[in-house]
Protein backbone atom coordinates (compact mmCIF):
# COMPACT_ATOMS: atom_id res chain seq x y z
CA UNK A 1 0.00 0.00 0.00
CA UNK A 2 2.91 2.32 0.70
CA UNK A 3 4.00 2.41 -2.96
CA UNK A 4 0.51 3.28 -4.20
CA UNK A 5 0.25 6.00 -1.56
CA UNK A 6 3.58 7.49 -2.64
CA UNK A 7 2.40 7.38 -6.27
CA UNK A 8 -0.85 9.12 -5.35
CA UNK A 9 1.00 11.78 -3.36
CA UNK A 10 3.26 12.42 -6.35
CA UNK A 11 0.35 12.98 -8.75
CA UNK A 12 -1.81 15.08 -6.42
CA UNK A 13 -0.50 18.46 -7.56
CA UNK A 14 -0.98 17.46 -11.16
CA UNK A 15 -4.43 16.14 -10.56
CA UNK A 16 -4.62 19.80 -10.31
CA UNK A 17 -3.35 18.34 -11.03
CA UNK A 18 -4.43 16.31 -9.32
CA UNK A 19 -2.48 14.99 -11.34
CA UNK A 20 -3.05 13.68 -16.46
CA UNK A 21 -0.96 12.08 -19.30
CA UNK A 22 -0.85 10.36 -22.80
CA UNK A 23 0.73 10.33 -26.28
CA UNK A 24 -0.22 13.28 -28.47
CA UNK A 25 -1.11 11.11 -31.50
CA UNK A 26 -4.66 11.89 -32.49
CA UNK A 27 -5.22 14.51 -29.81
CA UNK A 28 -6.10 17.32 -32.14
CA UNK A 29 -8.46 15.12 -34.14
CA UNK A 30 -10.30 14.14 -30.95
CA UNK A 31 -10.61 17.77 -29.92
CA UNK A 32 -11.85 18.75 -33.38
CA UNK A 33 -14.56 16.06 -33.35
CA UNK A 34 -16.09 17.26 -30.11
CA UNK A 35 -15.58 20.99 -29.68
CA UNK A 36 -18.63 21.48 -27.45
CA UNK A 37 -17.39 19.00 -24.84
CA UNK A 38 -13.75 20.05 -25.00
CA UNK A 39 -14.40 23.76 -25.17
CA UNK A 40 -16.05 23.61 -21.76
CA UNK A 41 -12.72 22.86 -20.07
CA UNK A 42 -10.12 24.06 -22.57
CA UNK A 43 -8.07 27.25 -22.42
CA UNK A 44 -8.96 28.33 -18.89
CA UNK A 45 -7.19 27.84 -15.60
CA UNK A 46 -8.76 25.42 -13.11
CA UNK A 47 -8.18 25.58 -9.35
CA UNK A 48 -8.93 22.52 -7.24
CA UNK A 49 -11.73 23.03 -4.70
CA UNK A 50 -12.12 19.43 -3.52
CA UNK A 51 -10.04 16.25 -3.74
CA UNK A 52 -11.41 13.08 -2.16
CA UNK A 53 -10.65 9.36 -1.97
CA UNK A 54 -13.30 6.64 -1.59
CA UNK A 55 -12.69 4.47 0.23
CA UNK A 56 -10.19 6.47 2.24
CA UNK A 57 -6.45 6.00 1.94
CA UNK A 58 -3.43 6.73 4.13
CA UNK A 59 -2.34 9.60 1.88
CA UNK A 60 0.51 10.95 3.99
CA UNK A 61 1.62 7.62 5.51
CA UNK A 62 0.78 8.70 9.07
CA UNK A 63 -1.25 5.57 9.82
CA UNK A 64 -4.63 7.35 9.51
CA UNK A 65 -7.05 6.85 6.65
CA UNK A 66 -8.09 10.07 4.90
CA UNK A 67 -10.96 10.79 2.55
CA UNK A 68 -10.39 14.58 2.24
CA UNK A 69 -7.12 14.63 0.35
CA UNK A 70 -7.23 18.38 -0.38
CA UNK A 71 -6.83 19.02 3.35
CA UNK A 72 -3.57 17.03 3.27
CA UNK A 73 -1.96 19.05 0.46
CA UNK A 74 0.62 21.71 1.22
CA UNK A 75 -0.73 25.31 1.18
CA UNK A 76 1.61 26.08 -1.72
CA UNK A 77 -0.12 23.36 -3.79
CA UNK A 78 -3.68 24.44 -3.00
CA UNK A 79 -3.51 27.68 -5.00
CA UNK A 80 -2.00 26.05 -8.09
CA UNK A 81 -4.04 25.96 -11.31
CA UNK A 82 -3.97 23.82 -14.42
CA UNK A 83 -4.95 24.59 -18.02
CA UNK A 84 -5.71 22.23 -20.90
CA UNK A 85 -4.79 24.27 -23.97
CA UNK A 86 -6.40 23.71 -27.36
CA UNK A 87 -3.00 22.66 -28.72
CA UNK A 88 -3.09 19.70 -26.28
CA UNK A 89 -0.45 21.15 -23.97
CA UNK A 90 -1.00 21.26 -20.22
CA UNK A 91 0.07 24.40 -18.36
CA UNK A 92 0.51 24.65 -14.62
CA UNK A 93 0.32 27.98 -12.82
CA UNK A 94 2.01 27.79 -9.42
CA UNK A 95 -0.12 30.47 -7.75
CA UNK A 96 0.95 33.09 -5.25
CA UNK A 97 2.24 30.58 -2.69
CA UNK A 98 5.29 28.93 -4.19
CA UNK A 99 6.56 25.60 -2.87
CA UNK A 100 10.05 26.53 -4.04
CA UNK A 101 11.32 30.10 -4.39
CA UNK A 102 12.93 29.14 -7.72
CA UNK A 103 9.63 27.92 -9.19
CA UNK A 104 8.54 29.64 -12.35
CA UNK A 105 5.06 31.17 -12.24
CA UNK A 106 3.92 29.01 -15.16
CA UNK A 107 5.33 25.83 -16.67
CA UNK A 108 4.42 23.33 -19.36
CA UNK A 109 3.30 20.17 -17.59
CA UNK A 110 2.77 17.60 -20.34
CA UNK A 111 0.14 16.90 -22.95
CA UNK A 112 -3.48 15.81 -22.88
CA UNK A 113 -5.96 13.89 -25.02
CA UNK A 114 -9.73 13.58 -24.72
CA UNK A 115 -11.88 10.69 -25.97
CA UNK A 116 -15.48 11.97 -26.11
CA UNK A 117 -17.06 8.52 -26.53
CA UNK A 118 -15.64 7.31 -23.21
CA UNK A 119 -15.25 10.74 -21.53
CA UNK A 120 -11.62 9.78 -20.86
CA UNK A 121 -9.09 12.58 -20.34
CA UNK A 122 -5.54 11.27 -20.48
CA UNK A 123 -2.47 13.23 -19.45
CA UNK A 124 1.14 12.48 -20.19
CA UNK A 125 3.93 14.06 -18.19
CA UNK A 126 7.59 13.47 -18.92
CA UNK A 127 9.00 10.74 -16.70
CA UNK A 128 5.57 9.55 -15.50
CA UNK A 129 3.12 6.93 -16.61
CA UNK A 130 -0.02 8.18 -18.37
CA UNK A 131 -2.85 9.06 -16.00
CA UNK A 132 -6.43 8.51 -17.19
CA UNK A 133 -9.36 10.43 -15.74
CA UNK A 134 -13.08 10.20 -16.41
CA UNK A 135 -14.66 13.59 -16.98
CA UNK A 136 -17.69 13.42 -14.69
CA UNK A 137 -18.73 17.04 -15.26
CA UNK A 138 -17.42 19.81 -17.49
CA UNK A 139 -19.23 23.13 -17.57
CA UNK A 140 -18.03 26.68 -18.04
CA UNK A 141 -17.24 27.03 -14.35
CA UNK A 142 -16.81 23.50 -12.97
CA UNK A 143 -14.70 20.48 -13.87
CA UNK A 144 -14.93 17.13 -12.05
CA UNK A 145 -12.39 14.39 -12.79
CA UNK A 146 -12.30 10.87 -11.37
CA UNK A 147 -9.46 8.38 -11.39
CA UNK A 148 -9.61 4.71 -10.37
CA UNK A 149 -6.50 3.54 -8.54
CA UNK A 150 -5.83 -0.04 -7.55
CA UNK A 151 -4.56 -0.34 -3.98
CA UNK A 152 -3.06 -3.42 -2.42
CA UNK A 153 -6.42 -4.91 -1.45
CA UNK A 154 -9.01 -2.51 -2.88
CA UNK A 155 -9.81 -0.02 -5.59
CA UNK A 156 -9.90 3.67 -4.70
CA UNK A 157 -11.78 6.35 -6.59
CA UNK A 158 -10.07 9.74 -6.48
CA UNK A 159 -12.35 12.65 -7.32
CA UNK A 160 -10.98 16.12 -8.04
CA UNK A 161 -13.36 19.06 -8.36
CA UNK A 162 -12.10 22.29 -9.93
CA UNK A 163 -13.53 25.78 -10.44
CA UNK A 164 -12.59 28.09 -13.27
CA UNK A 165 -10.15 30.77 -12.18
CSV table of C-alpha atoms in Angstrom, one decimal:
chain,number,residue,atom,x,y,z
A,1,UNK,CA,0.0,0.0,0.0
A,2,UNK,CA,2.9,2.3,0.7
A,3,UNK,CA,4.0,2.4,-3.0
A,4,UNK,CA,0.5,3.3,-4.2
A,5,UNK,CA,0.2,6.0,-1.6
A,6,UNK,CA,3.6,7.5,-2.6
A,7,UNK,CA,2.4,7.4,-6.3
A,8,UNK,CA,-0.8,9.1,-5.3
A,9,UNK,CA,1.0,11.8,-3.4
A,10,UNK,CA,3.3,12.4,-6.4
A,11,UNK,CA,0.3,13.0,-8.7
A,12,UNK,CA,-1.8,15.1,-6.4
A,13,UNK,CA,-0.5,18.5,-7.6
A,14,UNK,CA,-1.0,17.5,-11.2
A,15,UNK,CA,-4.4,16.1,-10.6
A,16,UNK,CA,-4.6,19.8,-10.3
A,17,UNK,CA,-3.4,18.3,-11.0
A,18,UNK,CA,-4.4,16.3,-9.3
A,19,UNK,CA,-2.5,15.0,-11.3
A,20,UNK,CA,-3.0,13.7,-16.5
A,21,UNK,CA,-1.0,12.1,-19.3
A,22,UNK,CA,-0.8,10.4,-22.8
A,23,UNK,CA,0.7,10.3,-26.3
A,24,UNK,CA,-0.2,13.3,-28.5
A,25,UNK,CA,-1.1,11.1,-31.5
A,26,UNK,CA,-4.7,11.9,-32.5
A,27,UNK,CA,-5.2,14.5,-29.8
A,28,UNK,CA,-6.1,17.3,-32.1
A,29,UNK,CA,-8.5,15.1,-34.1
A,30,UNK,CA,-10.3,14.1,-30.9
A,31,UNK,CA,-10.6,17.8,-29.9
A,32,UNK,CA,-11.8,18.7,-33.4
A,33,UNK,CA,-14.6,16.1,-33.4
A,34,UNK,CA,-16.1,17.3,-30.1
A,35,UNK,CA,-15.6,21.0,-29.7
A,36,UNK,CA,-18.6,21.5,-27.5
A,37,UNK,CA,-17.4,19.0,-24.8
A,38,UNK,CA,-13.7,20.1,-25.0
A,39,UNK,CA,-14.4,23.8,-25.2
A,40,UNK,CA,-16.1,23.6,-21.8
A,41,UNK,CA,-12.7,22.9,-20.1
A,42,UNK,CA,-10.1,24.1,-22.6
A,43,UNK,CA,-8.1,27.2,-22.4
A,44,UNK,CA,-9.0,28.3,-18.9
A,45,UNK,CA,-7.2,27.8,-15.6
A,46,UNK,CA,-8.8,25.4,-13.1
A,47,UNK,CA,-8.2,25.6,-9.4
A,48,UNK,CA,-8.9,22.5,-7.2
A,49,UNK,CA,-11.7,23.0,-4.7
A,50,UNK,CA,-12.1,19.4,-3.5
A,51,UNK,CA,-10.0,16.2,-3.7
A,52,UNK,CA,-11.4,13.1,-2.2
A,53,UNK,CA,-10.6,9.4,-2.0
A,54,UNK,CA,-13.3,6.6,-1.6
A,55,UNK,CA,-12.7,4.5,0.2
A,56,UNK,CA,-10.2,6.5,2.2
A,57,UNK,CA,-6.4,6.0,1.9
A,58,UNK,CA,-3.4,6.7,4.1
A,59,UNK,CA,-2.3,9.6,1.9
A,60,UNK,CA,0.5,10.9,4.0
A,61,UNK,CA,1.6,7.6,5.5
A,62,UNK,CA,0.8,8.7,9.1
A,63,UNK,CA,-1.3,5.6,9.8
A,64,UNK,CA,-4.6,7.3,9.5
A,65,UNK,CA,-7.1,6.9,6.6
A,66,UNK,CA,-8.1,10.1,4.9
A,67,UNK,CA,-11.0,10.8,2.5
A,68,UNK,CA,-10.4,14.6,2.2
A,69,UNK,CA,-7.1,14.6,0.3
A,70,UNK,CA,-7.2,18.4,-0.4
A,71,UNK,CA,-6.8,19.0,3.4
A,72,UNK,CA,-3.6,17.0,3.3
A,73,UNK,CA,-2.0,19.1,0.5
A,74,UNK,CA,0.6,21.7,1.2
A,75,UNK,CA,-0.7,25.3,1.2
A,76,UNK,CA,1.6,26.1,-1.7
A,77,UNK,CA,-0.1,23.4,-3.8
A,78,UNK,CA,-3.7,24.4,-3.0
A,79,UNK,CA,-3.5,27.7,-5.0
A,80,UNK,CA,-2.0,26.1,-8.1
A,81,UNK,CA,-4.0,26.0,-11.3
A,82,UNK,CA,-4.0,23.8,-14.4
A,83,UNK,CA,-5.0,24.6,-18.0
A,84,UNK,CA,-5.7,22.2,-20.9
A,85,UNK,CA,-4.8,24.3,-24.0
A,86,UNK,CA,-6.4,23.7,-27.4
A,87,UNK,CA,-3.0,22.7,-28.7
A,88,UNK,CA,-3.1,19.7,-26.3
A,89,UNK,CA,-0.5,21.2,-24.0
A,90,UNK,CA,-1.0,21.3,-20.2
A,91,UNK,CA,0.1,24.4,-18.4
A,92,UNK,CA,0.5,24.6,-14.6
A,93,UNK,CA,0.3,28.0,-12.8
A,94,UNK,CA,2.0,27.8,-9.4
A,95,UNK,CA,-0.1,30.5,-7.7
A,96,UNK,CA,1.0,33.1,-5.3
A,97,UNK,CA,2.2,30.6,-2.7
A,98,UNK,CA,5.3,28.9,-4.2
A,99,UNK,CA,6.6,25.6,-2.9
A,100,UNK,CA,10.1,26.5,-4.0
A,101,UNK,CA,11.3,30.1,-4.4
A,102,UNK,CA,12.9,29.1,-7.7
A,103,UNK,CA,9.6,27.9,-9.2
A,104,UNK,CA,8.5,29.6,-12.4
A,105,UNK,CA,5.1,31.2,-12.2
A,106,UNK,CA,3.9,29.0,-15.2
A,107,UNK,CA,5.3,25.8,-16.7
A,108,UNK,CA,4.4,23.3,-19.4
A,109,UNK,CA,3.3,20.2,-17.6
A,110,UNK,CA,2.8,17.6,-20.3
A,111,UNK,CA,0.1,16.9,-23.0
A,112,UNK,CA,-3.5,15.8,-22.9
A,113,UNK,CA,-6.0,13.9,-25.0
A,114,UNK,CA,-9.7,13.6,-24.7
A,115,UNK,CA,-11.9,10.7,-26.0
A,116,UNK,CA,-15.5,12.0,-26.1
A,117,UNK,CA,-17.1,8.5,-26.5
A,118,UNK,CA,-15.6,7.3,-23.2
A,119,UNK,CA,-15.2,10.7,-21.5
A,120,UNK,CA,-11.6,9.8,-20.9
A,121,UNK,CA,-9.1,12.6,-20.3
A,122,UNK,CA,-5.5,11.3,-20.5
A,123,UNK,CA,-2.5,13.2,-19.5
A,124,UNK,CA,1.1,12.5,-20.2
A,125,UNK,CA,3.9,14.1,-18.2
A,126,UNK,CA,7.6,13.5,-18.9
A,127,UNK,CA,9.0,10.7,-16.7
A,128,UNK,CA,5.6,9.6,-15.5
A,129,UNK,CA,3.1,6.9,-16.6
A,130,UNK,CA,0.0,8.2,-18.4
A,131,UNK,CA,-2.8,9.1,-16.0
A,132,UNK,CA,-6.4,8.5,-17.2
A,133,UNK,CA,-9.4,10.4,-15.7
A,134,UNK,CA,-13.1,10.2,-16.4
A,135,UNK,CA,-14.7,13.6,-17.0
A,136,UNK,CA,-17.7,13.4,-14.7
A,137,UNK,CA,-18.7,17.0,-15.3
A,138,UNK,CA,-17.4,19.8,-17.5
A,139,UNK,CA,-19.2,23.1,-17.6
A,140,UNK,CA,-18.0,26.7,-18.0
A,141,UNK,CA,-17.2,27.0,-14.3
A,142,UNK,CA,-16.8,23.5,-13.0
A,143,UNK,CA,-14.7,20.5,-13.9
A,144,UNK,CA,-14.9,17.1,-12.0
A,145,UNK,CA,-12.4,14.4,-12.8
A,146,UNK,CA,-12.3,10.9,-11.4
A,147,UNK,CA,-9.5,8.4,-11.4
A,148,UNK,CA,-9.6,4.7,-10.4
A,149,UNK,CA,-6.5,3.5,-8.5
A,150,UNK,CA,-5.8,0.0,-7.6
A,151,UNK,CA,-4.6,-0.3,-4.0
A,152,UNK,CA,-3.1,-3.4,-2.4
A,153,UNK,CA,-6.4,-4.9,-1.5
A,154,UNK,CA,-9.0,-2.5,-2.9
A,155,UNK,CA,-9.8,0.0,-5.6
A,156,UNK,CA,-9.9,3.7,-4.7
A,157,UNK,CA,-11.8,6.4,-6.6
A,158,UNK,CA,-10.1,9.7,-6.5
A,159,UNK,CA,-12.3,12.6,-7.3
A,160,UNK,CA,-11.0,16.1,-8.0
A,161,UNK,CA,-13.4,19.1,-8.4
A,162,UNK,CA,-12.1,22.3,-9.9
A,163,UNK,CA,-13.5,25.8,-10.4
A,164,UNK,CA,-12.6,28.1,-13.3
A,165,UNK,CA,-10.1,30.8,-12.2
